[in-house]
Coordinates of C-alpha atoms in Angstrom, one line a residue:
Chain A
X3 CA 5.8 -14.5 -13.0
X4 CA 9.6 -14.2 -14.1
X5 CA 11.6 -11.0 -14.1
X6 CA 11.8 -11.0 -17.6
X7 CA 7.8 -11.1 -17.8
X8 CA 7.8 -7.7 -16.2
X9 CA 11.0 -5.7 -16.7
X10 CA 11.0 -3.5 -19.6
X11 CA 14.4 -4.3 -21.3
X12 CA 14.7 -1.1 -23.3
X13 CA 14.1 1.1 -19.9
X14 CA 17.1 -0.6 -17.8
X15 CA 19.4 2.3 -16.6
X16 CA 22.6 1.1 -15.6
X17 CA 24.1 3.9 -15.0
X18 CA 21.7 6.2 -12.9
X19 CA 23.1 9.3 -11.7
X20 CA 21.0 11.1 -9.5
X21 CA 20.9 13.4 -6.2
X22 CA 17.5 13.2 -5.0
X23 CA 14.6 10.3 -5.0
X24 CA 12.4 12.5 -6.6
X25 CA 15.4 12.8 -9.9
X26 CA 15.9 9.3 -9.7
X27 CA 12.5 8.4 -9.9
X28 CA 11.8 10.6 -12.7
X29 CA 14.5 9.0 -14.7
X30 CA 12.7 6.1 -14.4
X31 CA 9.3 7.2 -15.2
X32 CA 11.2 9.1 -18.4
X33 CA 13.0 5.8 -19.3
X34 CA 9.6 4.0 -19.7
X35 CA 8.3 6.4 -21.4
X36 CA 11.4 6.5 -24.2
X37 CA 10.7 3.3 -24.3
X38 CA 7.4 3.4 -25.2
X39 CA 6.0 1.6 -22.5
X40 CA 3.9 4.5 -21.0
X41 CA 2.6 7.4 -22.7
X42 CA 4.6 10.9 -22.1
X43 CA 1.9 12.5 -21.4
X44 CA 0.9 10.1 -18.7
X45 CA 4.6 10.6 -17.0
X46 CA 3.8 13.5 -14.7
X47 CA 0.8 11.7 -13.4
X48 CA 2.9 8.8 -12.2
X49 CA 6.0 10.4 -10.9
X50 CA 3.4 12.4 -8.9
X51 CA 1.4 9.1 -7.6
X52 CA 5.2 7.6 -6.8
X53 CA 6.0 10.3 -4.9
X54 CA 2.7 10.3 -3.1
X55 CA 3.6 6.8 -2.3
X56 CA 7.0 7.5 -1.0
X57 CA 5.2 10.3 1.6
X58 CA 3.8 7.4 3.4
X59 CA 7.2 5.5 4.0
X60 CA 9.9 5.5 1.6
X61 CA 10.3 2.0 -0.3
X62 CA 13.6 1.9 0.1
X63 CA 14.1 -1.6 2.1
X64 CA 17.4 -1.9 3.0
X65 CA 20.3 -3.7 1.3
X66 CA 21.0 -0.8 -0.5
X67 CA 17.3 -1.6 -2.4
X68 CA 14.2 0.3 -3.3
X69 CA 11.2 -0.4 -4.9
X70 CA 9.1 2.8 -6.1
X71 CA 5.6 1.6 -7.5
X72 CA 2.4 2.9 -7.7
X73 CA -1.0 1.9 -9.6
X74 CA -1.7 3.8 -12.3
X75 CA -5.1 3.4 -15.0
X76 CA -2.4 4.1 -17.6
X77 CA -1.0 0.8 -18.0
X78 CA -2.9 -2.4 -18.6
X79 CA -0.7 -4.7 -17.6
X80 CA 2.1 -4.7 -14.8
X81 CA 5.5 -3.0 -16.1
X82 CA 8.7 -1.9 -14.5
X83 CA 12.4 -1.3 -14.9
X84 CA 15.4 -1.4 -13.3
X85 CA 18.3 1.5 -12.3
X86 CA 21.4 0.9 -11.1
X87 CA 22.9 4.2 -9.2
X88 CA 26.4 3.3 -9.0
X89 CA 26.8 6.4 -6.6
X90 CA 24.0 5.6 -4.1
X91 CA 20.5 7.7 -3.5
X92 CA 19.3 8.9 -0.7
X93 CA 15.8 7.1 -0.8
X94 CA 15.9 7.9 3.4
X95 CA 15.8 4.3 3.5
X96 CA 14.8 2.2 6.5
X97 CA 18.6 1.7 7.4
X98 CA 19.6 5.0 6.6
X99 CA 21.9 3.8 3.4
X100 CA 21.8 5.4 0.0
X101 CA 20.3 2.9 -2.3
X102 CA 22.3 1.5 -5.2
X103 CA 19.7 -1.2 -7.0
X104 CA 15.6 0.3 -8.1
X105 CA 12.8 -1.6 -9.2
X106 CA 9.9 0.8 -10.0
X107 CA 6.8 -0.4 -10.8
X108 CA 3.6 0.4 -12.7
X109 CA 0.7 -1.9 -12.2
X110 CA -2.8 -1.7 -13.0
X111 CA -5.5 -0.7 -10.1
X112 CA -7.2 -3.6 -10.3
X113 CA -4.2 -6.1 -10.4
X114 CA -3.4 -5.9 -6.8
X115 CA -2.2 -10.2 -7.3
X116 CA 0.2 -9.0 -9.9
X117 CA 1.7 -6.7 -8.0
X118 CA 2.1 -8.9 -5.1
X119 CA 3.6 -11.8 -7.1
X120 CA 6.1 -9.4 -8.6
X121 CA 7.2 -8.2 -5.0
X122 CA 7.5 -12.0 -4.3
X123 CA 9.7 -12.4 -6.8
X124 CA 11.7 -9.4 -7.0
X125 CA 12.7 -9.6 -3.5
X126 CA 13.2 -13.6 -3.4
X127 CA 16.4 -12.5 -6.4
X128 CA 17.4 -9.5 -4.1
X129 CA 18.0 -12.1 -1.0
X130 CA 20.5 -13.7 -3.0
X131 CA 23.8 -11.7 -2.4
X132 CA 24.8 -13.2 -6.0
X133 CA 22.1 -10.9 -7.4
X134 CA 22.6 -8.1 -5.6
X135 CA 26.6 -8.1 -6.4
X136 CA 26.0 -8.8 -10.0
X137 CA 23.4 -6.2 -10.8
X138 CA 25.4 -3.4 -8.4
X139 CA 28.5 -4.7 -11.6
X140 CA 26.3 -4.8 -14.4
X141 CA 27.6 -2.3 -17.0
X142 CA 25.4 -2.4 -19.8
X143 CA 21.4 -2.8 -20.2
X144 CA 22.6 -5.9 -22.0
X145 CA 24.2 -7.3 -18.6
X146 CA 21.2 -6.7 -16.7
X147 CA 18.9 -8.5 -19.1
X148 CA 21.2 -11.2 -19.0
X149 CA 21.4 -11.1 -15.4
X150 CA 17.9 -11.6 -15.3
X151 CA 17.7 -14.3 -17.8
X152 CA 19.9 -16.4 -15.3
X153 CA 17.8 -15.4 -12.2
X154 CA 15.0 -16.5 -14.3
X155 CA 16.6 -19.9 -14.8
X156 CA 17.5 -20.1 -10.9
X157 CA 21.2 -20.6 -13.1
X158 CA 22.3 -18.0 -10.0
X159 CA 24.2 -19.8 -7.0
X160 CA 22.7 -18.8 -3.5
Chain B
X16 CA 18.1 -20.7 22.2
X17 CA 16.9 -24.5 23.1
X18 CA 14.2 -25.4 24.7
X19 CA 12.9 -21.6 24.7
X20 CA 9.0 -22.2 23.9
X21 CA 8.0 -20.9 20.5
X22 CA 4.6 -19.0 20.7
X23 CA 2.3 -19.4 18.0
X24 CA -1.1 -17.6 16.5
X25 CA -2.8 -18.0 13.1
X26 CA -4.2 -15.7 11.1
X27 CA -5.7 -14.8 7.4
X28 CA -5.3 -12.2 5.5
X29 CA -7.9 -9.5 5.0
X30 CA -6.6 -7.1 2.9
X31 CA -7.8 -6.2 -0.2
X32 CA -4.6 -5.4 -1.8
X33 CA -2.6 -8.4 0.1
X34 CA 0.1 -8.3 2.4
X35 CA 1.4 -5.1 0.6
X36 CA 4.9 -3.1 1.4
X37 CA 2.9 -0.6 3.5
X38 CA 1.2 -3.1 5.8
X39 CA 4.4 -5.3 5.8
X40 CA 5.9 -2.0 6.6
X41 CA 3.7 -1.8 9.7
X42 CA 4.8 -5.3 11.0
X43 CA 8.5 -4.5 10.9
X44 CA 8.4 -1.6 12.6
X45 CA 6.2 -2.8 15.5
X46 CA 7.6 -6.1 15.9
X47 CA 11.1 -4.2 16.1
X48 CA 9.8 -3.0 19.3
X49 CA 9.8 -5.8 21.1
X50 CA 12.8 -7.9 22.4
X51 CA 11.9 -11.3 20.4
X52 CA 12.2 -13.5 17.0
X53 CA 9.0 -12.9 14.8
X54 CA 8.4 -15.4 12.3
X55 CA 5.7 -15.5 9.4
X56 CA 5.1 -18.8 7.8
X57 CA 3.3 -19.4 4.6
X58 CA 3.0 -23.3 4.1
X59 CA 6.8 -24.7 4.9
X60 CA 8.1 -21.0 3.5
X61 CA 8.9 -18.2 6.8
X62 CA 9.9 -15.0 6.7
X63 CA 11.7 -13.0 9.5
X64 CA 9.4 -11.0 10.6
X65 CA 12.0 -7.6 10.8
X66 CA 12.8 -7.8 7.0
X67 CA 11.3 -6.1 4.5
X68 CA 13.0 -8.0 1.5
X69 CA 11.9 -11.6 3.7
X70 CA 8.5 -10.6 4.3
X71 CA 8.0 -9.4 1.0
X72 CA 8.6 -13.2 0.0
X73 CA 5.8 -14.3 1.3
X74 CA 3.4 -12.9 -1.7
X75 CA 0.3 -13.0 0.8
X76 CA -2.8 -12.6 -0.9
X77 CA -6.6 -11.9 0.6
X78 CA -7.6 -15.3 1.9
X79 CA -3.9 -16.5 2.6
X80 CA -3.8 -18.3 5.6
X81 CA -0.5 -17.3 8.0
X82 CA 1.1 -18.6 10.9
X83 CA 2.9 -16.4 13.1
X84 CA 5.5 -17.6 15.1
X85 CA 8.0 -15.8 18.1
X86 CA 10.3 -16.7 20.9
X87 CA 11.7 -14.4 23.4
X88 CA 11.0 -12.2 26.4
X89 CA 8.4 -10.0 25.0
X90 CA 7.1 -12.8 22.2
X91 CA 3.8 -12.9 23.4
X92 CA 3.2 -9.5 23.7
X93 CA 4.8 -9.1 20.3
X94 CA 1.9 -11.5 19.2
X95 CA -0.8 -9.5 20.3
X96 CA 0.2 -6.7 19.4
X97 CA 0.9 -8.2 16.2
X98 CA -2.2 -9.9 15.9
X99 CA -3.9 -6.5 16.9
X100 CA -2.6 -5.3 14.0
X101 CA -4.3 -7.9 11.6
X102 CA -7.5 -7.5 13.6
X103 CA -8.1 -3.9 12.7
X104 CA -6.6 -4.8 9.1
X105 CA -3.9 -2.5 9.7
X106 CA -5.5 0.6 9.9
X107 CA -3.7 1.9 12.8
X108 CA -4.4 6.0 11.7
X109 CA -0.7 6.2 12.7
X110 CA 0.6 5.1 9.5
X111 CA -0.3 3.7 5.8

């Protein structure tokens, strides 16, 4: 399963600016749904289900990484996107640092292998300090993609 | 260090869901508890045992078979307590 496979190009933020999990979340959420990859009227329902999620221990890893997800009936396959807060979020993180690179995903109930697989891979680009460096730069949606392209193709030095 | 004996169990995964970020979650912060190197192998691939981004490598499904390796003062008890938590297939009723 490749980045490219999963992340929704058109709902890349590289320039999130928000003060509070809950905002940056929901500008993720929105950005799928602008891009027509969920359905606004589905949006509430997962911000809600993300932030249920985050009750039990927020997904923020360390590194200066998060990854929100929750499953959700509304999607039939598994979709996410990427934000890049240039200013940090306070995701009350495992190490205590704001966060400054989000994955959030939306998977399927019943595609619990999917979901695993794109943990796997998300957090086998985010051990590579290139990655991390790069995408904390990016300054377009454009860069990103590219970015991921060249994860993709292991073209990304270790 | 050398020579320090390396302690090893095996165990497969029950879960549903997989080796999830909330059980993984468990495993960091109890193993952070004890004074000793956790490792989790998955074939020839290990993951530290105190990261969240390393054990999320490890893409354990239901059915994946894991070995669990530690040295240390307190590796053993690390091991059970770790293995405890694989036993009761990490419901703890402490935390998701």
């Amino acid at each position: 399963m490749k980045l490219t496979e999963f992340v929704v190009a058109d709902a890349i933020i590289p320039d999130l600016k928000a003060d509070t999990k809950e905002g940056a979340i929901r500008a993720m959420v929105a950005s799928l749904a602008a891009a027509g990859t969920i359905k606004a009227e589905d949006q509430e329902g997962i911000v809600a289900a993300i932030m249920k999620r985050e009750d039990l221990g927020s997904t923020g890893i360390g590194k200066g990484v998060a990854v929100p997800h929750t499953k959700h009936a509304s999607v039939d396959r598994l979709v996410s996107t990427i934000a890049i807060a240039k200013d940090g979020v306070d995701f009350a993180s495992l190490d205590g640092e704001d966060v400054h690179i989000l994955f959030l995903l939306v998977s399927p109930p019943d595609r619990p292998g999917d979901h695993l697989r794109a943990l796997e891979n998300i957090s086998k680009h985010l051990r590579n300090d290139n990655f991390c460096n790069f995408l904390k730069q990016a300054s377009s949606a454009k860069a990103v993609v590219d970015l991921l392209h060249e994860a993709d193709n292991n073209q990304l030095n270790h | 260090m050398e020579g320090e004996p390396v302690h090893v169990r095996e165990v497969t995964v029950n879960l549903e869901a997989g080796l999830h970020m909330t059980p993984l979650s468990q495993i960091v912060q109890l193993v952070q508890k004890y004074n000793c190197k956790m490792h989790i192998h998955k074939g020839a691939h290990a993951a530290d045992a105190t990261s969240m981004l390393d054990l999320m490598t490890l893409g354990a499904e239901r059915g994946t078979r894991l070995s669990i390796t530690a040295t240390g003062d307190q590796a053993e008890p690390a091991l059970d307590a770790v293995m405890r938590l694989f036993e009761a297939n990490f419901e703890t009723g402490l935390s998701h």
